[in-house]
Structures are given as structure tokens and as C-alpha cells.
Tab-separated table of C-alpha atoms in Angstrom:
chain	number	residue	atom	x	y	z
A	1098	UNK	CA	151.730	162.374	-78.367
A	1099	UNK	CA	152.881	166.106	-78.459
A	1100	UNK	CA	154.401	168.333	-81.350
A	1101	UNK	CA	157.721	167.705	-79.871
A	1102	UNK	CA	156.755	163.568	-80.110
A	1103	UNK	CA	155.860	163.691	-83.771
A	1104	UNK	CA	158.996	165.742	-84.604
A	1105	UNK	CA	161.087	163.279	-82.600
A	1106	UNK	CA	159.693	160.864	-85.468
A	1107	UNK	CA	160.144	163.447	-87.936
A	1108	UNK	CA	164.177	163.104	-87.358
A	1109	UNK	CA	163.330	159.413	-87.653
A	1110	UNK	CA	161.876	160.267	-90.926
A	1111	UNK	CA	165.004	162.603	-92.172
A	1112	UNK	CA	167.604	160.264	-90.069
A	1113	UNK	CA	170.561	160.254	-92.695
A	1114	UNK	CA	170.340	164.164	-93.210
A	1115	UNK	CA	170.315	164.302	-89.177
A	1116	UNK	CA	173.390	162.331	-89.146
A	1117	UNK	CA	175.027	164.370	-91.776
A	1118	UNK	CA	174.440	167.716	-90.101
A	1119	UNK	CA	175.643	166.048	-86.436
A	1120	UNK	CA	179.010	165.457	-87.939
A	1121	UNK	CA	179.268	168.967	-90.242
A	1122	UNK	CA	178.283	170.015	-86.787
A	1123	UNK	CA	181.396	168.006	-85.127
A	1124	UNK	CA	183.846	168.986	-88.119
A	1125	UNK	CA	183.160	173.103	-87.014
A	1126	UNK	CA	181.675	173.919	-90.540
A	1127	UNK	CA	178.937	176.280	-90.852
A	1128	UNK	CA	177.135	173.567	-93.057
A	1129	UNK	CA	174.904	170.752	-92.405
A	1130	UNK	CA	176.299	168.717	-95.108
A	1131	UNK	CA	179.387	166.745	-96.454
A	1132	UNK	CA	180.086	168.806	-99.611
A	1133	UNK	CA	179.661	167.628	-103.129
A	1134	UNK	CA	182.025	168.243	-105.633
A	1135	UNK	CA	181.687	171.461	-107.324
A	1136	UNK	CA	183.736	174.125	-109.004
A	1137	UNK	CA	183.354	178.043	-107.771
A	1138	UNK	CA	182.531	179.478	-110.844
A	1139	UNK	CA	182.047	183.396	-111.641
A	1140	UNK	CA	178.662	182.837	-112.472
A	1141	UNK	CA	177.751	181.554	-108.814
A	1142	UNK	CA	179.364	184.745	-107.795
A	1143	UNK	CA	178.035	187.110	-109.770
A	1144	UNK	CA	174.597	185.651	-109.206
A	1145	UNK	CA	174.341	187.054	-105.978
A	1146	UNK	CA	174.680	190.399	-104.773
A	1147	UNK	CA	177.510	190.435	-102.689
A	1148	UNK	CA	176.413	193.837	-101.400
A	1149	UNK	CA	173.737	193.197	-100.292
A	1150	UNK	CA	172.134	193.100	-96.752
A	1151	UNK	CA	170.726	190.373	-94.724
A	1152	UNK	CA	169.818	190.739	-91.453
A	1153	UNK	CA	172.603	193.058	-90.979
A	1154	UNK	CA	175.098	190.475	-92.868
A	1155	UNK	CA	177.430	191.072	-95.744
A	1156	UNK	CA	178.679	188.400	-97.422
A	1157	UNK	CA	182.152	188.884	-97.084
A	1158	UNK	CA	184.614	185.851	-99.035
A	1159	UNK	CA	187.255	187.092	-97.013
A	1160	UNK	CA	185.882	186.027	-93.857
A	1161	UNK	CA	185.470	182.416	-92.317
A	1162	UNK	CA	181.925	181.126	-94.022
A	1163	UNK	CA	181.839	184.068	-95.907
A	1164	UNK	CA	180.999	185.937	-92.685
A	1165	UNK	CA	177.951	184.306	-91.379
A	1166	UNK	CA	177.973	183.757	-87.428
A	1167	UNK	CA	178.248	180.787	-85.644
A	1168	UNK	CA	181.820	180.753	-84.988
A	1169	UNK	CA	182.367	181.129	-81.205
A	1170	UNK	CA	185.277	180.855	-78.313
A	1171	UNK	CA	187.082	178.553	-77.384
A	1172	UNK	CA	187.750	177.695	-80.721
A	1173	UNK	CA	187.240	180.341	-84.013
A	1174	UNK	CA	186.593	179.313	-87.303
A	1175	UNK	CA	186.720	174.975	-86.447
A	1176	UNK	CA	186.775	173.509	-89.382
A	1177	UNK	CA	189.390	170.875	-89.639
A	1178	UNK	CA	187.843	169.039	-92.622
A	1179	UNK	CA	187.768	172.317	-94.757
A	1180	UNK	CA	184.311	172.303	-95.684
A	1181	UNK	CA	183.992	175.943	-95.187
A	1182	UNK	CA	187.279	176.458	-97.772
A	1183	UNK	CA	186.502	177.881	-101.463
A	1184	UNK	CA	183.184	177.461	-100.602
A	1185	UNK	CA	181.025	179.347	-103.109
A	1186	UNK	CA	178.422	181.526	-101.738
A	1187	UNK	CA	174.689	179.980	-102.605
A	1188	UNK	CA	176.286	176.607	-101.491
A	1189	UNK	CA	177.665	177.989	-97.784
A	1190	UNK	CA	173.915	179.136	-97.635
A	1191	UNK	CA	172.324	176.163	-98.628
A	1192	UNK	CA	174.363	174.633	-96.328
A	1193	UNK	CA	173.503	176.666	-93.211
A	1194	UNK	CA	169.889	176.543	-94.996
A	1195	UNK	CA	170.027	172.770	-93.806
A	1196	UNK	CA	171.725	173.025	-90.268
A	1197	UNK	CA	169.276	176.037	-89.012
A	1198	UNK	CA	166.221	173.861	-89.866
A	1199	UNK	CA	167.621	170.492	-88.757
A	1200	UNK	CA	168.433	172.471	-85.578
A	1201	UNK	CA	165.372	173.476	-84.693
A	1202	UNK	CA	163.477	169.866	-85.306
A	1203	UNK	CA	166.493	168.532	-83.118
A	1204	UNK	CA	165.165	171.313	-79.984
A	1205	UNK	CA	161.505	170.435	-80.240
A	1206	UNK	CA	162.249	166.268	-80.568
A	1207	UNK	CA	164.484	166.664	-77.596
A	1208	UNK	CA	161.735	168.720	-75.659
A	1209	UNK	CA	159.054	165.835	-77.238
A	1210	UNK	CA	160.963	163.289	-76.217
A	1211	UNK	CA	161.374	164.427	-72.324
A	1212	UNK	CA	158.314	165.691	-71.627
A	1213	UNK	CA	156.278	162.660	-72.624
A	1214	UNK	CA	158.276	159.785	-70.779
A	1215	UNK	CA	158.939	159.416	-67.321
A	1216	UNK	CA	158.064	161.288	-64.829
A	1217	UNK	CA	156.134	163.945	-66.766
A	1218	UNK	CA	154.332	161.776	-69.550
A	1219	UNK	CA	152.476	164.996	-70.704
A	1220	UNK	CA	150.772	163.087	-73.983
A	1221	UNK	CA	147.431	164.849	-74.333
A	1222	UNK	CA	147.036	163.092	-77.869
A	1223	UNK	CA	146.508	159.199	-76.224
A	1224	UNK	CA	143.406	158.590	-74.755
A	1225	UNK	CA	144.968	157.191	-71.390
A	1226	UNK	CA	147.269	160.129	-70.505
A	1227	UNK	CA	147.798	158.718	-67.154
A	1228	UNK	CA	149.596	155.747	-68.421
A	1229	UNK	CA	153.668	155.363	-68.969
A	1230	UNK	CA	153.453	154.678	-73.243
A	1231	UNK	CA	157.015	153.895	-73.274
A	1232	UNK	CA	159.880	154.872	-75.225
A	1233	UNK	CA	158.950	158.496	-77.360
A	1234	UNK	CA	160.622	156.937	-80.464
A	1235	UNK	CA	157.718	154.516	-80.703
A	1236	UNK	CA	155.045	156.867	-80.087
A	1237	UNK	CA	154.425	157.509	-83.410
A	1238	UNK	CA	153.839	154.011	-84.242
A	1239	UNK	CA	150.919	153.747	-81.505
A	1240	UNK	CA	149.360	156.358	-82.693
A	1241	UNK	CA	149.398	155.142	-86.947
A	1242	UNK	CA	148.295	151.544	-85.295
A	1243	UNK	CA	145.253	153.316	-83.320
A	1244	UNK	CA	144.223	155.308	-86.037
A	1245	UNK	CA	145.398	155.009	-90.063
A	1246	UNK	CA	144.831	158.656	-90.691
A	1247	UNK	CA	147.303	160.011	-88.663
A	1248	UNK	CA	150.060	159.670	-90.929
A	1249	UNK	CA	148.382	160.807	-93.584
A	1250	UNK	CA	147.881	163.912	-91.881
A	1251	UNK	CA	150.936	163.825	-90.245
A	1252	UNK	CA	152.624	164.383	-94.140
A	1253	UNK	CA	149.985	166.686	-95.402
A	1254	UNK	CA	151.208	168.829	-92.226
A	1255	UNK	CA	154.861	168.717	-92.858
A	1256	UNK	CA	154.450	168.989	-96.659
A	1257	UNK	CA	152.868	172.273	-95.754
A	1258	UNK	CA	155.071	173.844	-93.649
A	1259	UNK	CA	157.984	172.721	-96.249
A	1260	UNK	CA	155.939	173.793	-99.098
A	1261	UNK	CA	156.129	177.701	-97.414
A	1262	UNK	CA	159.506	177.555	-97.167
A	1263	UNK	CA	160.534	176.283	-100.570
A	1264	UNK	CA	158.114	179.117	-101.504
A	1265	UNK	CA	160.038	181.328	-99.308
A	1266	UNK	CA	163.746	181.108	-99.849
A	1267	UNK	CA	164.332	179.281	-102.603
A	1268	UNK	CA	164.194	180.273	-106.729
A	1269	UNK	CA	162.071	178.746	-108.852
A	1270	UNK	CA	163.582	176.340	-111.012
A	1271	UNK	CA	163.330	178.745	-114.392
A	1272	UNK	CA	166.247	180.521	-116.272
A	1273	UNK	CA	169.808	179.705	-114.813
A	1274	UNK	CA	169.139	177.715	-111.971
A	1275	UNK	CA	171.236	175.239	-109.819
A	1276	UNK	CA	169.383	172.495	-107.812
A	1277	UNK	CA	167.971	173.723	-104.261
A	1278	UNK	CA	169.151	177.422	-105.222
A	1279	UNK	CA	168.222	180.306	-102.335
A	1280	UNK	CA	167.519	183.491	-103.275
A	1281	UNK	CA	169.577	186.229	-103.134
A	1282	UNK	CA	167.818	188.314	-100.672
A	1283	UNK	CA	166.999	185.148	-98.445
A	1284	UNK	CA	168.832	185.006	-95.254
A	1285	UNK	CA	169.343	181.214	-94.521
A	1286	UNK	CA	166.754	179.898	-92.189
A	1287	UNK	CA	164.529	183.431	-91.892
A	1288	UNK	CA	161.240	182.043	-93.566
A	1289	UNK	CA	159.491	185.215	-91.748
A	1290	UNK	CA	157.659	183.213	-88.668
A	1291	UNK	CA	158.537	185.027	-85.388
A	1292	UNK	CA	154.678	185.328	-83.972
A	1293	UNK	CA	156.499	186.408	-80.793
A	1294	UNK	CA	158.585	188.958	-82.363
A	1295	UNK	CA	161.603	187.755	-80.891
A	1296	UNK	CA	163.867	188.451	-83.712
A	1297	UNK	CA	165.942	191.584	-82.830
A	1298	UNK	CA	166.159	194.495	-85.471
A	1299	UNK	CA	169.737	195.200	-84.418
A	1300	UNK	CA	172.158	193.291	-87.002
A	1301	UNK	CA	174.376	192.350	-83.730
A	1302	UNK	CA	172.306	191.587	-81.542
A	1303	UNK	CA	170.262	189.215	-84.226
A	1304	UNK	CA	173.592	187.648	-85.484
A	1305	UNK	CA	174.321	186.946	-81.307
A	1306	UNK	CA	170.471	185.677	-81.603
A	1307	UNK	CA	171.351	183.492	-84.564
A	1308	UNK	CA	174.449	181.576	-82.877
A	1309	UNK	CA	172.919	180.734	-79.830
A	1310	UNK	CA	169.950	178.891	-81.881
A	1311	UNK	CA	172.881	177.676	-83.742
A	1312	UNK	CA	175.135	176.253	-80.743
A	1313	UNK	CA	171.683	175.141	-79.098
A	1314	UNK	CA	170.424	173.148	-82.529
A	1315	UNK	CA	173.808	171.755	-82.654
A	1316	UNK	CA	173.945	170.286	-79.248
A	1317	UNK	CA	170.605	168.777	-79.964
A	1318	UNK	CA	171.557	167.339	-83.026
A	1319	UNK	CA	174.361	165.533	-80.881
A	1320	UNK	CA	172.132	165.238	-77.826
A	1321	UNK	CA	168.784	163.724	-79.865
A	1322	UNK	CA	171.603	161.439	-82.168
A	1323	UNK	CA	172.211	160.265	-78.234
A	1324	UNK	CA	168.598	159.624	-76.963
A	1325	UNK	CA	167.318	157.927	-79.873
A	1326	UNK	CA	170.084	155.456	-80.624
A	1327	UNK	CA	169.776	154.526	-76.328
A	1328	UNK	CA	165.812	153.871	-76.506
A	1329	UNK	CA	166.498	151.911	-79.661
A	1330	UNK	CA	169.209	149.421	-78.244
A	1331	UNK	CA	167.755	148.832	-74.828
A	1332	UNK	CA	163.983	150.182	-75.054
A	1333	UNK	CA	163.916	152.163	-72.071
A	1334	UNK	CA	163.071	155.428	-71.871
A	1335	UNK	CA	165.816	158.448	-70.828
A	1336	UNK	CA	164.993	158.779	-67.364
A	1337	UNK	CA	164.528	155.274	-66.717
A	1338	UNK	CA	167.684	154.138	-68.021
A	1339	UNK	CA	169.419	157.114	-66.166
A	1340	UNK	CA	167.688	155.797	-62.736
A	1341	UNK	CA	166.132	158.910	-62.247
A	1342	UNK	CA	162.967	157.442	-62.809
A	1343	UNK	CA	160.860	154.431	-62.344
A	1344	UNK	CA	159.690	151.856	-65.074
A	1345	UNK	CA	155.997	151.665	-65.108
A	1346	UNK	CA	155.487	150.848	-68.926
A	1347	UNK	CA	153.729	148.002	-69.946
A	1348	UNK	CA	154.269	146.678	-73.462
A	1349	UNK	CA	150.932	144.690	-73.308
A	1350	UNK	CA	149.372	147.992	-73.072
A	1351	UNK	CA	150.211	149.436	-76.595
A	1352	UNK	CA	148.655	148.293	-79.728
A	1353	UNK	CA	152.225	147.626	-81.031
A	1354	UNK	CA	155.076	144.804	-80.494
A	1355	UNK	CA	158.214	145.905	-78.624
């Protein structure tokens, strides 16, 4: 299968957080998450630097999400559920922290998912790339049954690319620390890899940037939520159960029961 195919199983992996941050996403907060109960305390505030800078933002408590963007026309500031109320600081962060990221695995499964059923079935990783493999949300399961190791480099991959991150924006768990703490000078979801240097210099036009990733992460959130639950009920793939494209897959073919 393709990147897009093992992060399609990667929201399998992380399917209760995906959840979650689909219906944060429905309920207009800037957050991923349902909150947990806690108190704004002075110490949260005063832990971070209000002043200073990120990407051109300010946090501002005044302002919807203490100011970070993401809230768009038709409808400003959505949040019907309040989750973006009282909301201290390093929690509204960890909070977007969560929806950027689960985001951007919702874009690439989506793109995964398409490109490697019906018609396209671009799967360079199986040895028979000419054949229909079926539904993308059992991909992953081919590939562990034709070779064990896959998995197991599968996690050492994702481990590393979450281990750089954690490295990145959050604190190390020394001193005064709350659990999954960002750092003050960490913009939520900028862990610094842009090898296309997309990411604009201009605060305005990279907080325009950053809400259309958001709005686009969101809709795949909703859209993969979608795709995944349909191949699981009725095991066809998206394009064959739209009639937009014909059934070729055999189930005898795989080295897995359907």
C-alpha cells in the first residue's frame, strides 16, 4: 500500500481520538478534544508569556480561542458547547495541538484511501499492483499477513516521527509541569517541517495558511469518519459502492478473510 494507506490504518490505530476531534470539530471549538475538568489558575497564566509572538499570533484572552485562527464565515466563533469558554491558555493549545495533527493524518488517509481502490489502485507496495486488493481499510492487514515485519516497522516509523515532535513542542516533564504541557514559544502544530517552504513569513497570510489546513483537516476528519465506517459495514470500496466504479476484487486473492 501507499503512505496515505498506512495512515488510513493509522486513524484505525488512534480511532477514539479521531472521533473526539470530528465532533470538537462539529461543536465549532478550536480543540480536538472534549475538555476535562480543570480550574484556570494564575499559575497557568503566568506560565506563559502572553506577549509573546508566534507566527505572528498574540495570545489575546479577550478574543474567541484566545485569538488563534480558524474561525471563519458563515458562522464566527461556533462553539455552542462552550469548549472554547474560560479556557486557559496551554490547554486551548494543547487542544489545537491535537486537531492540527489529527487533521493532517485525516488528508493523507483520505488521499490513501482513494488512490489505491478503484479505478486508480496505485499500490506500489503489493507485489501484484495490477490487481483490485479491496477495501483500503484492510490493506494493512494484507500486508502484516504477507510479511510479520511490517508492523514492527510500521511503529518504529510512527514512534519516530512522534518522538520529534514531543521533542519539539512539548516541556519536559521537570520542575512545574502539567501532563502533555507545550512550550511557551511553540506554536501549536509548527514542529519546523516545511521541506517545500510553503509556510508564509507574513503573520496574515500564515494565519489565512493555517485555517485553510484547518477547515481542510476538519472536513477530512468528517469525510474519512464517512469512508471508513461505509467499507466496514458493506466491504466495498468508495467508488464501487458510489457506482462510479466496477467491482473487480476478489477476496480469494488476499491472504486474509473478509
Amino acid at each position: 500500500s501507499t503512505l496515505g494507506t498506512i495512515t488510513t490504518h493509522i486513524y484505525l490505530l488512534q480511532s477514539t481520538m479521531m472521533k473526539l476531534a470530528a465532533f470538537a470539530t462539529l461543536a465549532g471549538s478550536a480543540a480536538a478534544f472534549a475538555p476535562a475538568p480543570m480550574a484556570k489558575t494564575s499559575s497557568v497564566a503566568s506560565s506563559t508569556s502572553l506577549s509573546a509572538e508566534l507566527n505572528g499570533w498574540i495570545p489575546d484572552e479577550s478574543k474567541f480561542a484566545w485569538g488563534l485562527p480558524g474561525s471563519i464565515d458563515p458562522i464566527q466563533e461556533f462553539d455552542p458547547l462552550g469548549f472554547a469558554k474560560d479556557t486557559p491558555l496551554g490547554l486551548i493549545k494543547r487542544w489545537r495541538e491535537a486537531e492540527v495533527h489529527h487533521g493532517r493524518v485525516a488528508m493523507l488517509a483520505v488521499a490513501g484511501l482513494l488512490v489505491t481502490e478503484e479505478p486508480i489502485e496505485f499500490h506500489p507496495l503489493f507485489e501484484r499492483s495490477e490487481v483490485d486488493i479491496g477495501p483500503a481499510v484492510r490493506q494493512l492487514d494484507e500486508l502484516d499477513a504477507s510479511g510479520p515485519y511490517f508492523a514492527i516497522f510500521l511503529a518504529l516509523f510512527i514512534g519516530a516521527i512522534e518522538w520529534n515532535r514531543a521533542l519539539t513542542g512539548f516541556s519536559a516533564p521537570e520542575g512545574k509541569f502539567e501532563f502533555q504541557q507545550l512550550n511557551d514559544d511553540y506554536y501549536p502544530g509548527d514542529t519546523g517541517f516545511d521541506p517545500a517552504g510553503l509556510k508564509p513569513e507574513d503573520p496574515e497570510e500564515f494565519a489565512t495558511m493555517a485555517t485553510k489546513e484547518l477547515q481542510n483537516g476538519r472536513l477530512a476528519m468528517l469525510g474519512l469518519a464517512g469512508m471508513v465506517a461505509q467499507e466496514l459495514v458493506n466491504g466495498e470500496e468508495i467508488f464501487v459502492n458510489l457506482g462510479l466504479a466496477t467491482d473487480r476484487f476478489d477476496p480469494s486473492s488476499v491472504p486474509i478473510q473478509f
